[in-house]
PDB file of C-alpha atoms in Angstrom:
ATOM      1  CA  MET A1190      22.883  11.136   6.175  1.00 31.00           C
ATOM      2  CA  VAL A1191      22.382  13.543   3.299  1.00 32.00           C
ATOM      3  CA  VAL A1192      21.209  12.080   0.013  1.00 34.00           C
ATOM      4  CA  CYS A1193      22.168  13.906  -3.161  1.00 34.00           C
ATOM      5  CA  VAL A1194      19.704  13.269  -5.965  1.00 38.00           C
ATOM      6  CA  VAL A1195      21.254  13.100  -9.405  1.00 38.00           C
ATOM      7  CA  LEU A1196      18.695  13.605 -12.111  1.00 39.00           C
ATOM      8  CA  GLY A1197      19.030  11.811 -15.393  1.00 41.00           C
ATOM      9  CA  GLY A1198      17.458  14.720 -17.261  1.00 39.00           C
ATOM     10  CA  GLY A1199      13.811  15.595 -17.487  1.00 41.00           C
ATOM     11  CA  ILE A1200      11.396  16.308 -14.684  1.00 50.00           C
ATOM     12  CA  MET A1201      11.733  14.407 -11.442  1.00 65.00           C
ATOM     13  CA  GLU A1202       8.636  12.377 -10.731  1.00 84.00           C
ATOM     14  CA  LYS A1203       7.044  12.250  -7.303  1.00 93.00           C
ATOM     15  CA  ILE A1204       6.802   9.225  -5.034  1.00 96.00           C
ATOM     16  CA  LEU A1205       3.372   8.348  -3.661  1.00 96.00           C
ATOM     17  CA  ARG A1206       3.620   8.026   0.112  1.00 96.00           C
ATOM     18  CA  LEU A1207       1.088   5.718   1.762  1.00 96.00           C
ATOM     19  CA  ASP A1208       0.235   4.898   5.345  1.00 93.00           C
ATOM     20  CA  ALA A1209       0.612   1.345   6.669  1.00 92.00           C
ATOM     21  CA  ALA A1210      -2.917   0.490   5.483  1.00 91.00           C
ATOM     22  CA  GLY A1211      -2.149   1.646   1.944  1.00 93.00           C
ATOM     23  CA  GLU A1212      -4.064   4.928   1.974  1.00 93.00           C
ATOM     24  CA  PRO A1213      -2.314   7.803   0.170  1.00 94.00           C
ATOM     25  CA  THR A1214      -0.967  10.560   2.392  1.00 93.00           C
ATOM     26  CA  ALA A1215       1.237  12.754   0.187  1.00 93.00           C
ATOM     27  CA  TRP A1216       3.311  13.154  -2.942  1.00 94.00           C
ATOM     28  CA  ILE A1217       6.967  13.421  -1.921  1.00 95.00           C
ATOM     29  CA  ASN A1218      10.173  13.918  -3.853  1.00 94.00           C
ATOM     30  CA  ARG A1219      12.727  11.137  -4.326  1.00 92.00           C
ATOM     31  CA  GLU A1220      15.161  12.696  -1.843  1.00 92.00           C
ATOM     32  CA  ASP A1221      12.528  12.583   0.929  1.00 94.00           C
ATOM     33  CA  ALA A1222      11.690   9.000  -0.044  1.00 95.00           C
ATOM     34  CA  ALA A1223      15.382   8.031   0.123  1.00 94.00           C
ATOM     35  CA  ASN A1224      15.630   9.545   3.599  1.00 94.00           C
ATOM     36  CA  LEU A1225      12.618   7.466   4.703  1.00 95.00           C
ATOM     37  CA  TYR A1226      14.371   4.301   3.436  1.00 96.00           C
ATOM     38  CA  VAL A1227      17.608   5.254   5.238  1.00 93.00           C
ATOM     39  CA  LYS A1228      15.691   5.894   8.474  1.00 94.00           C
ATOM     40  CA  SER A1229      13.958   2.472   8.146  1.00 95.00           C
ATOM     41  CA  GLN A1230      10.546   4.141   7.993  1.00 95.00           C
ATOM     42  CA  VAL A1231       9.458   2.278   4.846  1.00 97.00           C
ATOM     43  CA  ILE A1232       7.513  -0.847   5.814  1.00 97.00           C
ATOM     44  CA  TRP A1233       6.583  -1.931   2.288  1.00 97.00           C
ATOM     45  CA  ASP A1234       6.880  -0.629  -1.235  1.00 96.00           C
ATOM     46  CA  LEU A1235       5.497  -1.227  -4.713  1.00 96.00           C
ATOM     47  CA  GLY A1236       6.128  -0.179  -8.249  1.00 94.00           C
ATOM     48  CA  GLU A1237       9.056   0.560 -10.443  1.00 91.00           C
ATOM     49  CA  ALA A1238      12.443   0.877  -8.753  1.00 93.00           C
ATOM     50  CA  ARG A1239      14.601   3.941  -9.407  1.00 89.00           C
ATOM     51  CA  LYS A1240      18.196   4.347  -8.319  1.00 91.00           C
ATOM     52  CA  ILE A1241      19.249   7.568  -6.618  1.00 90.00           C
ATOM     53  CA  TYR A1242      22.946   8.359  -6.473  1.00 90.00           C
ATOM     54  CA  GLY A1243      24.708  10.174  -3.693  1.00 86.00           C
ATOM     55  CA  GLY A1244      28.228  11.403  -3.219  1.00 89.00           C
ATOM     56  CA  ILE A1245      31.550   9.654  -3.822  1.00 92.00           C
ATOM     57  CA  ASN A1246      33.332   8.186  -0.805  1.00 90.00           C
ATOM     58  CA  ALA A1247      36.725   9.885  -0.395  1.00 91.00           C
ATOM     59  CA  ILE A1248      38.396   6.686   0.840  1.00 92.00           C
ATOM     60  CA  SER A1249      36.902   3.989  -1.391  1.00 92.00           C
ATOM     61  CA  GLY A1250      36.147   6.169  -4.399  1.00 91.00           C
ATOM     62  CA  ARG A1251      32.745   4.475  -4.712  1.00 93.00           C
ATOM     63  CA  ARG A1252      29.542   6.379  -5.246  1.00 93.00           C
ATOM     64  CA  SER A1253      26.664   5.696  -2.874  1.00 91.00           C
ATOM     65  CA  ALA A1254      23.282   4.680  -4.271  1.00 93.00           C
ATOM     66  CA  ILE A1255      19.875   3.722  -2.952  1.00 94.00           C
ATOM     67  CA  THR A1256      16.888   2.169  -4.726  1.00 94.00           C
ATOM     68  CA  VAL A1257      13.534   3.882  -4.270  1.00 95.00           C
ATOM     69  CA  LYS A1258      10.195   2.535  -5.506  1.00 96.00           C
ATOM     70  CA  SER A1259       7.361   4.701  -6.806  1.00 96.00           C
ATOM     71  CA  LEU A1260       4.923   3.802  -3.977  1.00 97.00           C
ATOM     72  CA  ILE A1261       6.115   3.532  -0.385  1.00 97.00           C
ATOM     73  CA  ALA A1262       4.189   2.795   2.789  1.00 97.00           C
ATOM     74  CA  THR A1263       5.664   4.263   5.948  1.00 96.00           C
ATOM     75  CA  ARG A1264       5.161   3.860   9.653  1.00 88.00           C
ATOM     76  CA  GLY A1265       4.103   6.605  11.974  1.00 73.00           C
ATOM     77  CA  SER A1266       1.853   9.589  11.499  1.00 63.00           C
ATOM     78  CA  VAL A1267       2.154  11.854   8.491  1.00 61.00           C
ATOM     79  CA  ASN A1268       1.199  15.459   7.948  1.00 59.00           C
ATOM     80  CA  VAL A1269      -1.179  14.981   5.053  1.00 55.00           C
ATOM     81  CA  LYS A1270      -0.411  17.481   2.289  1.00 51.00           C
ATOM     82  CA  THR A1271      -3.401  16.702   0.109  1.00 56.00           C
ATOM     83  CA  THR A1272      -6.785  15.849   1.503  1.00 63.00           C
ATOM     84  CA  SER A1273     -10.051  15.308  -0.227  1.00 75.00           C
ATOM     85  CA  ASP A1274     -11.239  18.592   1.378  1.00 82.00           C
ATOM     86  CA  THR A1275      -8.650  20.674  -0.478  1.00 83.00           C
ATOM     87  CA  VAL A1276     -10.117  22.467  -3.505  1.00 92.00           C
ATOM     88  CA  THR A1277      -7.755  24.262  -5.862  1.00 93.00           C
ATOM     89  CA  ASN A1278      -8.688  25.550  -9.293  1.00 96.00           C
ATOM     90  CA  ALA A1279      -6.246  23.097 -10.880  1.00 94.00           C
ATOM     91  CA  MET A1280      -7.890  20.147  -9.112  1.00 94.00           C
ATOM     92  CA  LEU A1281     -11.429  21.458  -9.770  1.00 96.00           C
ATOM     93  CA  PHE A1282     -10.844  22.005 -13.485  1.00 96.00           C
ATOM     94  CA  ARG A1283      -9.186  18.612 -13.784  1.00 94.00           C
ATOM     95  CA  ARG A1284     -12.115  16.953 -11.965  1.00 93.00           C
ATOM     96  CA  ASP A1285     -14.505  18.544 -14.461  1.00 95.00           C
ATOM     97  CA  GLY A1286     -12.359  17.561 -17.454  1.00 93.00           C
ATOM     98  CA  TYR A1287     -11.575  21.201 -18.338  1.00 96.00           C
ATOM     99  CA  CYS A1288     -15.204  21.532 -19.480  1.00 97.00           C
ATOM    100  CA  CYS A1289     -17.678  24.221 -18.571  1.00 98.00           C
ATOM    101  CA  MET A1290     -20.352  22.439 -16.565  1.00 97.00           C
ATOM    102  CA  TYR A1291     -23.020  24.673 -18.147  1.00 97.00           C
ATOM    103  CA  CYS A1292     -22.284  24.844 -21.898  1.00 97.00           C
ATOM    104  CA  GLY A1293     -20.232  21.628 -22.094  1.00 96.00           C
ATOM    105  CA  LYS A1294     -17.394  23.118 -24.144  1.00 97.00           C
ATOM    106  CA  GLN A1295     -13.796  22.268 -23.326  1.00 97.00           C
ATOM    107  CA  PHE A1296     -11.430  25.118 -22.413  1.00 97.00           C
ATOM    108  CA  ASN A1297      -7.826  25.749 -21.455  1.00 96.00           C
ATOM    109  CA  TYR A1298      -7.045  26.274 -17.781  1.00 96.00           C
ATOM    110  CA  SER A1299      -6.739  30.050 -18.227  1.00 96.00           C
ATOM    111  CA  GLU A1300     -10.180  30.246 -19.854  1.00 97.00           C
ATOM    112  CA  LEU A1301     -12.039  28.611 -16.952  1.00 98.00           C
ATOM    113  CA  THR A1302     -13.389  30.088 -13.745  1.00 97.00           C
ATOM    114  CA  ARG A1303     -14.607  28.664 -10.463  1.00 97.00           C
ATOM    115  CA  ASP A1304     -18.388  28.906 -10.177  1.00 97.00           C
ATOM    116  CA  HIS A1305     -20.285  28.623  -6.916  1.00 97.00           C
ATOM    117  CA  ILE A1306     -23.570  26.802  -7.541  1.00 97.00           C
ATOM    118  CA  MET A1307     -25.031  28.530  -4.506  1.00 97.00           C
ATOM    119  CA  PRO A1308     -23.397  31.955  -4.849  1.00 96.00           C
ATOM    120  CA  ARG A1309     -21.041  33.095  -2.105  1.00 94.00           C
ATOM    121  CA  SER A1310     -23.118  36.261  -1.724  1.00 94.00           C
ATOM    122  CA  ARG A1311     -25.944  33.979  -0.587  1.00 94.00           C
ATOM    123  CA  GLY A1312     -23.923  31.807   1.774  1.00 95.00           C
ATOM    124  CA  GLY A1313     -22.415  29.375  -0.734  1.00 94.00           C
ATOM    125  CA  SER A1314     -19.164  27.782   0.371  1.00 94.00           C
ATOM    126  CA  ASP A1315     -15.889  26.761  -1.294  1.00 94.00           C
ATOM    127  CA  THR A1316     -16.612  23.039  -1.172  1.00 96.00           C
ATOM    128  CA  TRP A1317     -16.359  20.333  -3.823  1.00 96.00           C
ATOM    129  CA  VAL A1318     -20.144  19.892  -3.969  1.00 96.00           C
ATOM    130  CA  ASN A1319     -20.776  23.634  -4.418  1.00 97.00           C
ATOM    131  CA  LEU A1320     -18.109  24.307  -7.062  1.00 97.00           C
ATOM    132  CA  VAL A1321     -17.918  23.594 -10.787  1.00 98.00           C
ATOM    133  CA  ALA A1322     -15.709  24.700 -13.648  1.00 98.00           C
ATOM    134  CA  ALA A1323     -17.357  27.327 -15.829  1.00 98.00           C
ATOM    135  CA  CYS A1324     -16.289  29.431 -18.787  1.00 98.00           C
ATOM    136  CA  GLU A1325     -16.336  33.195 -18.237  1.00 97.00           C
ATOM    137  CA  ARG A1326     -19.372  33.645 -20.454  1.00 97.00           C
ATOM    138  CA  CYS A1327     -21.509  31.149 -18.530  1.00 98.00           C
ATOM    139  CA  ASN A1328     -20.237  32.322 -15.141  1.00 97.00           C
ATOM    140  CA  ASN A1329     -21.037  35.955 -15.990  1.00 97.00           C
ATOM    141  CA  HIS A1330     -24.477  35.006 -17.324  1.00 97.00           C
ATOM    142  CA  LYS A1331     -25.293  33.023 -14.170  1.00 97.00           C
ATOM    143  CA  ALA A1332     -24.019  35.855 -11.960  1.00 95.00           C
ATOM    144  CA  ASP A1333     -25.351  35.779  -8.374  1.00 95.00           C
ATOM    145  CA  ARG A1334     -28.118  33.317  -9.141  1.00 96.00           C
ATOM    146  CA  THR A1335     -28.522  29.582  -8.721  1.00 96.00           C
ATOM    147  CA  PRO A1336     -28.474  27.531 -11.938  1.00 97.00           C
ATOM    148  CA  GLU A1337     -32.258  27.114 -11.690  1.00 97.00           C
ATOM    149  CA  GLU A1338     -32.830  30.863 -11.345  1.00 96.00           C
ATOM    150  CA  ALA A1339     -30.536  31.511 -14.337  1.00 96.00           C
ATOM    151  CA  GLY A1340     -32.218  28.788 -16.423  1.00 97.00           C
ATOM    152  CA  MET A1341     -28.924  26.915 -16.743  1.00 97.00           C
ATOM    153  CA  ALA A1342     -28.747  23.178 -16.189  1.00 96.00           C
ATOM    154  CA  LEU A1343     -25.634  21.568 -14.729  1.00 96.00           C
ATOM    155  CA  LEU A1344     -24.215  18.896 -17.044  1.00 95.00           C
ATOM    156  CA  ALA A1345     -22.801  16.850 -14.152  1.00 92.00           C
ATOM    157  CA  ILE A1346     -23.393  16.628 -10.447  1.00 92.00           C
ATOM    158  CA  PRO A1347     -20.398  18.009  -8.546  1.00 94.00           C
ATOM    159  CA  PHE A1348     -18.875  15.549  -6.093  1.00 92.00           C
ATOM    160  CA  LYS A1349     -16.185  15.432  -3.455  1.00 93.00           C
ATOM    161  CA  PRO A1350     -13.336  13.166  -4.570  1.00 92.00           C
ATOM    162  CA  ASN A1351     -12.155  10.464  -2.199  1.00 90.00           C
ATOM    163  CA  ILE A1352      -8.508  10.606  -1.054  1.00 91.00           C
ATOM    164  CA  PHE A1353      -7.338   8.403  -3.960  1.00 93.00           C
ATOM    165  CA  GLU A1354      -9.041  10.701  -6.467  1.00 92.00           C
ATOM    166  CA  ALA A1355      -7.716  13.797  -4.677  1.00 91.00           C
ATOM    167  CA  MET A1356      -4.167  12.467  -4.963  1.00 92.00           C
ATOM    168  CA  TYR A1357      -4.727  11.919  -8.690  1.00 92.00           C
ATOM    169  CA  LEU A1358      -6.147  15.412  -9.133  1.00 91.00           C
ATOM    170  CA  SER A1359      -3.229  17.028  -7.276  1.00 90.00           C
ATOM    171  CA  ASN A1360      -0.431  15.627  -9.485  1.00 90.00           C
ATOM    172  CA  ARG A1361      -0.184  16.027 -13.248  1.00 86.00           C
ATOM    173  CA  ARG A1362       2.759  13.626 -13.690  1.00 90.00           C
ATOM    174  CA  ILE A1363       1.672  10.251 -12.369  1.00 92.00           C
ATOM    175  CA  LEU A1364       3.594   7.113 -13.238  1.00 93.00           C
ATOM    176  CA  ALA A1365       1.669   4.155 -14.681  1.00 94.00           C
ATOM    177  CA  ASP A1366       2.136   1.967 -11.588  1.00 94.00           C
ATOM    178  CA  GLN A1367       0.965   4.802  -9.320  1.00 95.00           C
ATOM    179  CA  MET A1368      -2.104   5.334 -11.518  1.00 94.00           C
ATOM    180  CA  ASP A1369      -2.904   1.609 -11.421  1.00 94.00           C
ATOM    181  CA  TYR A1370      -2.783   1.740  -7.619  1.00 95.00           C
ATOM    182  CA  LEU A1371      -4.909   4.892  -7.293  1.00 94.00           C
ATOM    183  CA  GLU A1372      -7.611   4.121  -9.855  1.00 91.00           C
ATOM    184  CA  LYS A1373      -8.577   0.852  -8.166  1.00 91.00           C
ATOM    185  CA  GLN A1374     -10.150   3.017  -5.454  1.00 91.00           C
ATOM    186  CA  PHE A1375     -11.827   5.609  -7.691  1.00 90.00           C
ATOM    187  CA  SER A1376     -15.567   6.001  -7.219  1.00 82.00           C
ATOM    188  CA  SER A1377     -17.904   5.655 -10.163  1.00 73.00           C
ATOM    189  CA  SER A1378     -18.582   9.415 -10.142  1.00 58.00           C
ATOM    190  CA  ARG A1379     -16.166  10.046 -13.008  1.00 61.00           C
ATOM    191  CA  ASN A1380     -14.115   8.097 -15.511  1.00 60.00           C
ATOM    192  CA  TRP A1381     -10.692   9.778 -15.485  1.00 54.00           C
ATOM    193  CA  GLN A1382      -8.131   8.810 -18.086  1.00 53.00           C
TER     194      GLN A1382
END
């Protein structure tokens, strides 16, 4: 069965896919969610219901429709699209509140850089605990030194987000019911709004 998604204008929000235990696995579009409902893969769901309309039946003249909720738990294994190991600049800058972790000033996305606390030239890796957001000025001043060597104090300790936090960081358009679900499992490392 092919499901045709008719948008009511605006940007289509994502559905938060969960495993049977309620742990987030991926953000999916409404068409993929509708297909999971049709295939009886959804074992429970939560949140606001949205109707998705399909085609018009040639014989009856009626339009098909299916109701999809904003959080769906599915059976079976899932290829996880977002893990807490994934570090993108968008997620990193969002984790750090778009602030330089050295001077404390807030910047636009395009004005920030990824800084390796232990420089890559000295074996530093691209991991959550070795990366912070930094403005170009601070990053250039620090250069290939550690913060201690450069005389620059970090304003916050970098941390690896748990899977709930990683799902939050990977999506800029989260519905209120999805946010309520995710933030109940946030660690105390940050207070994200």
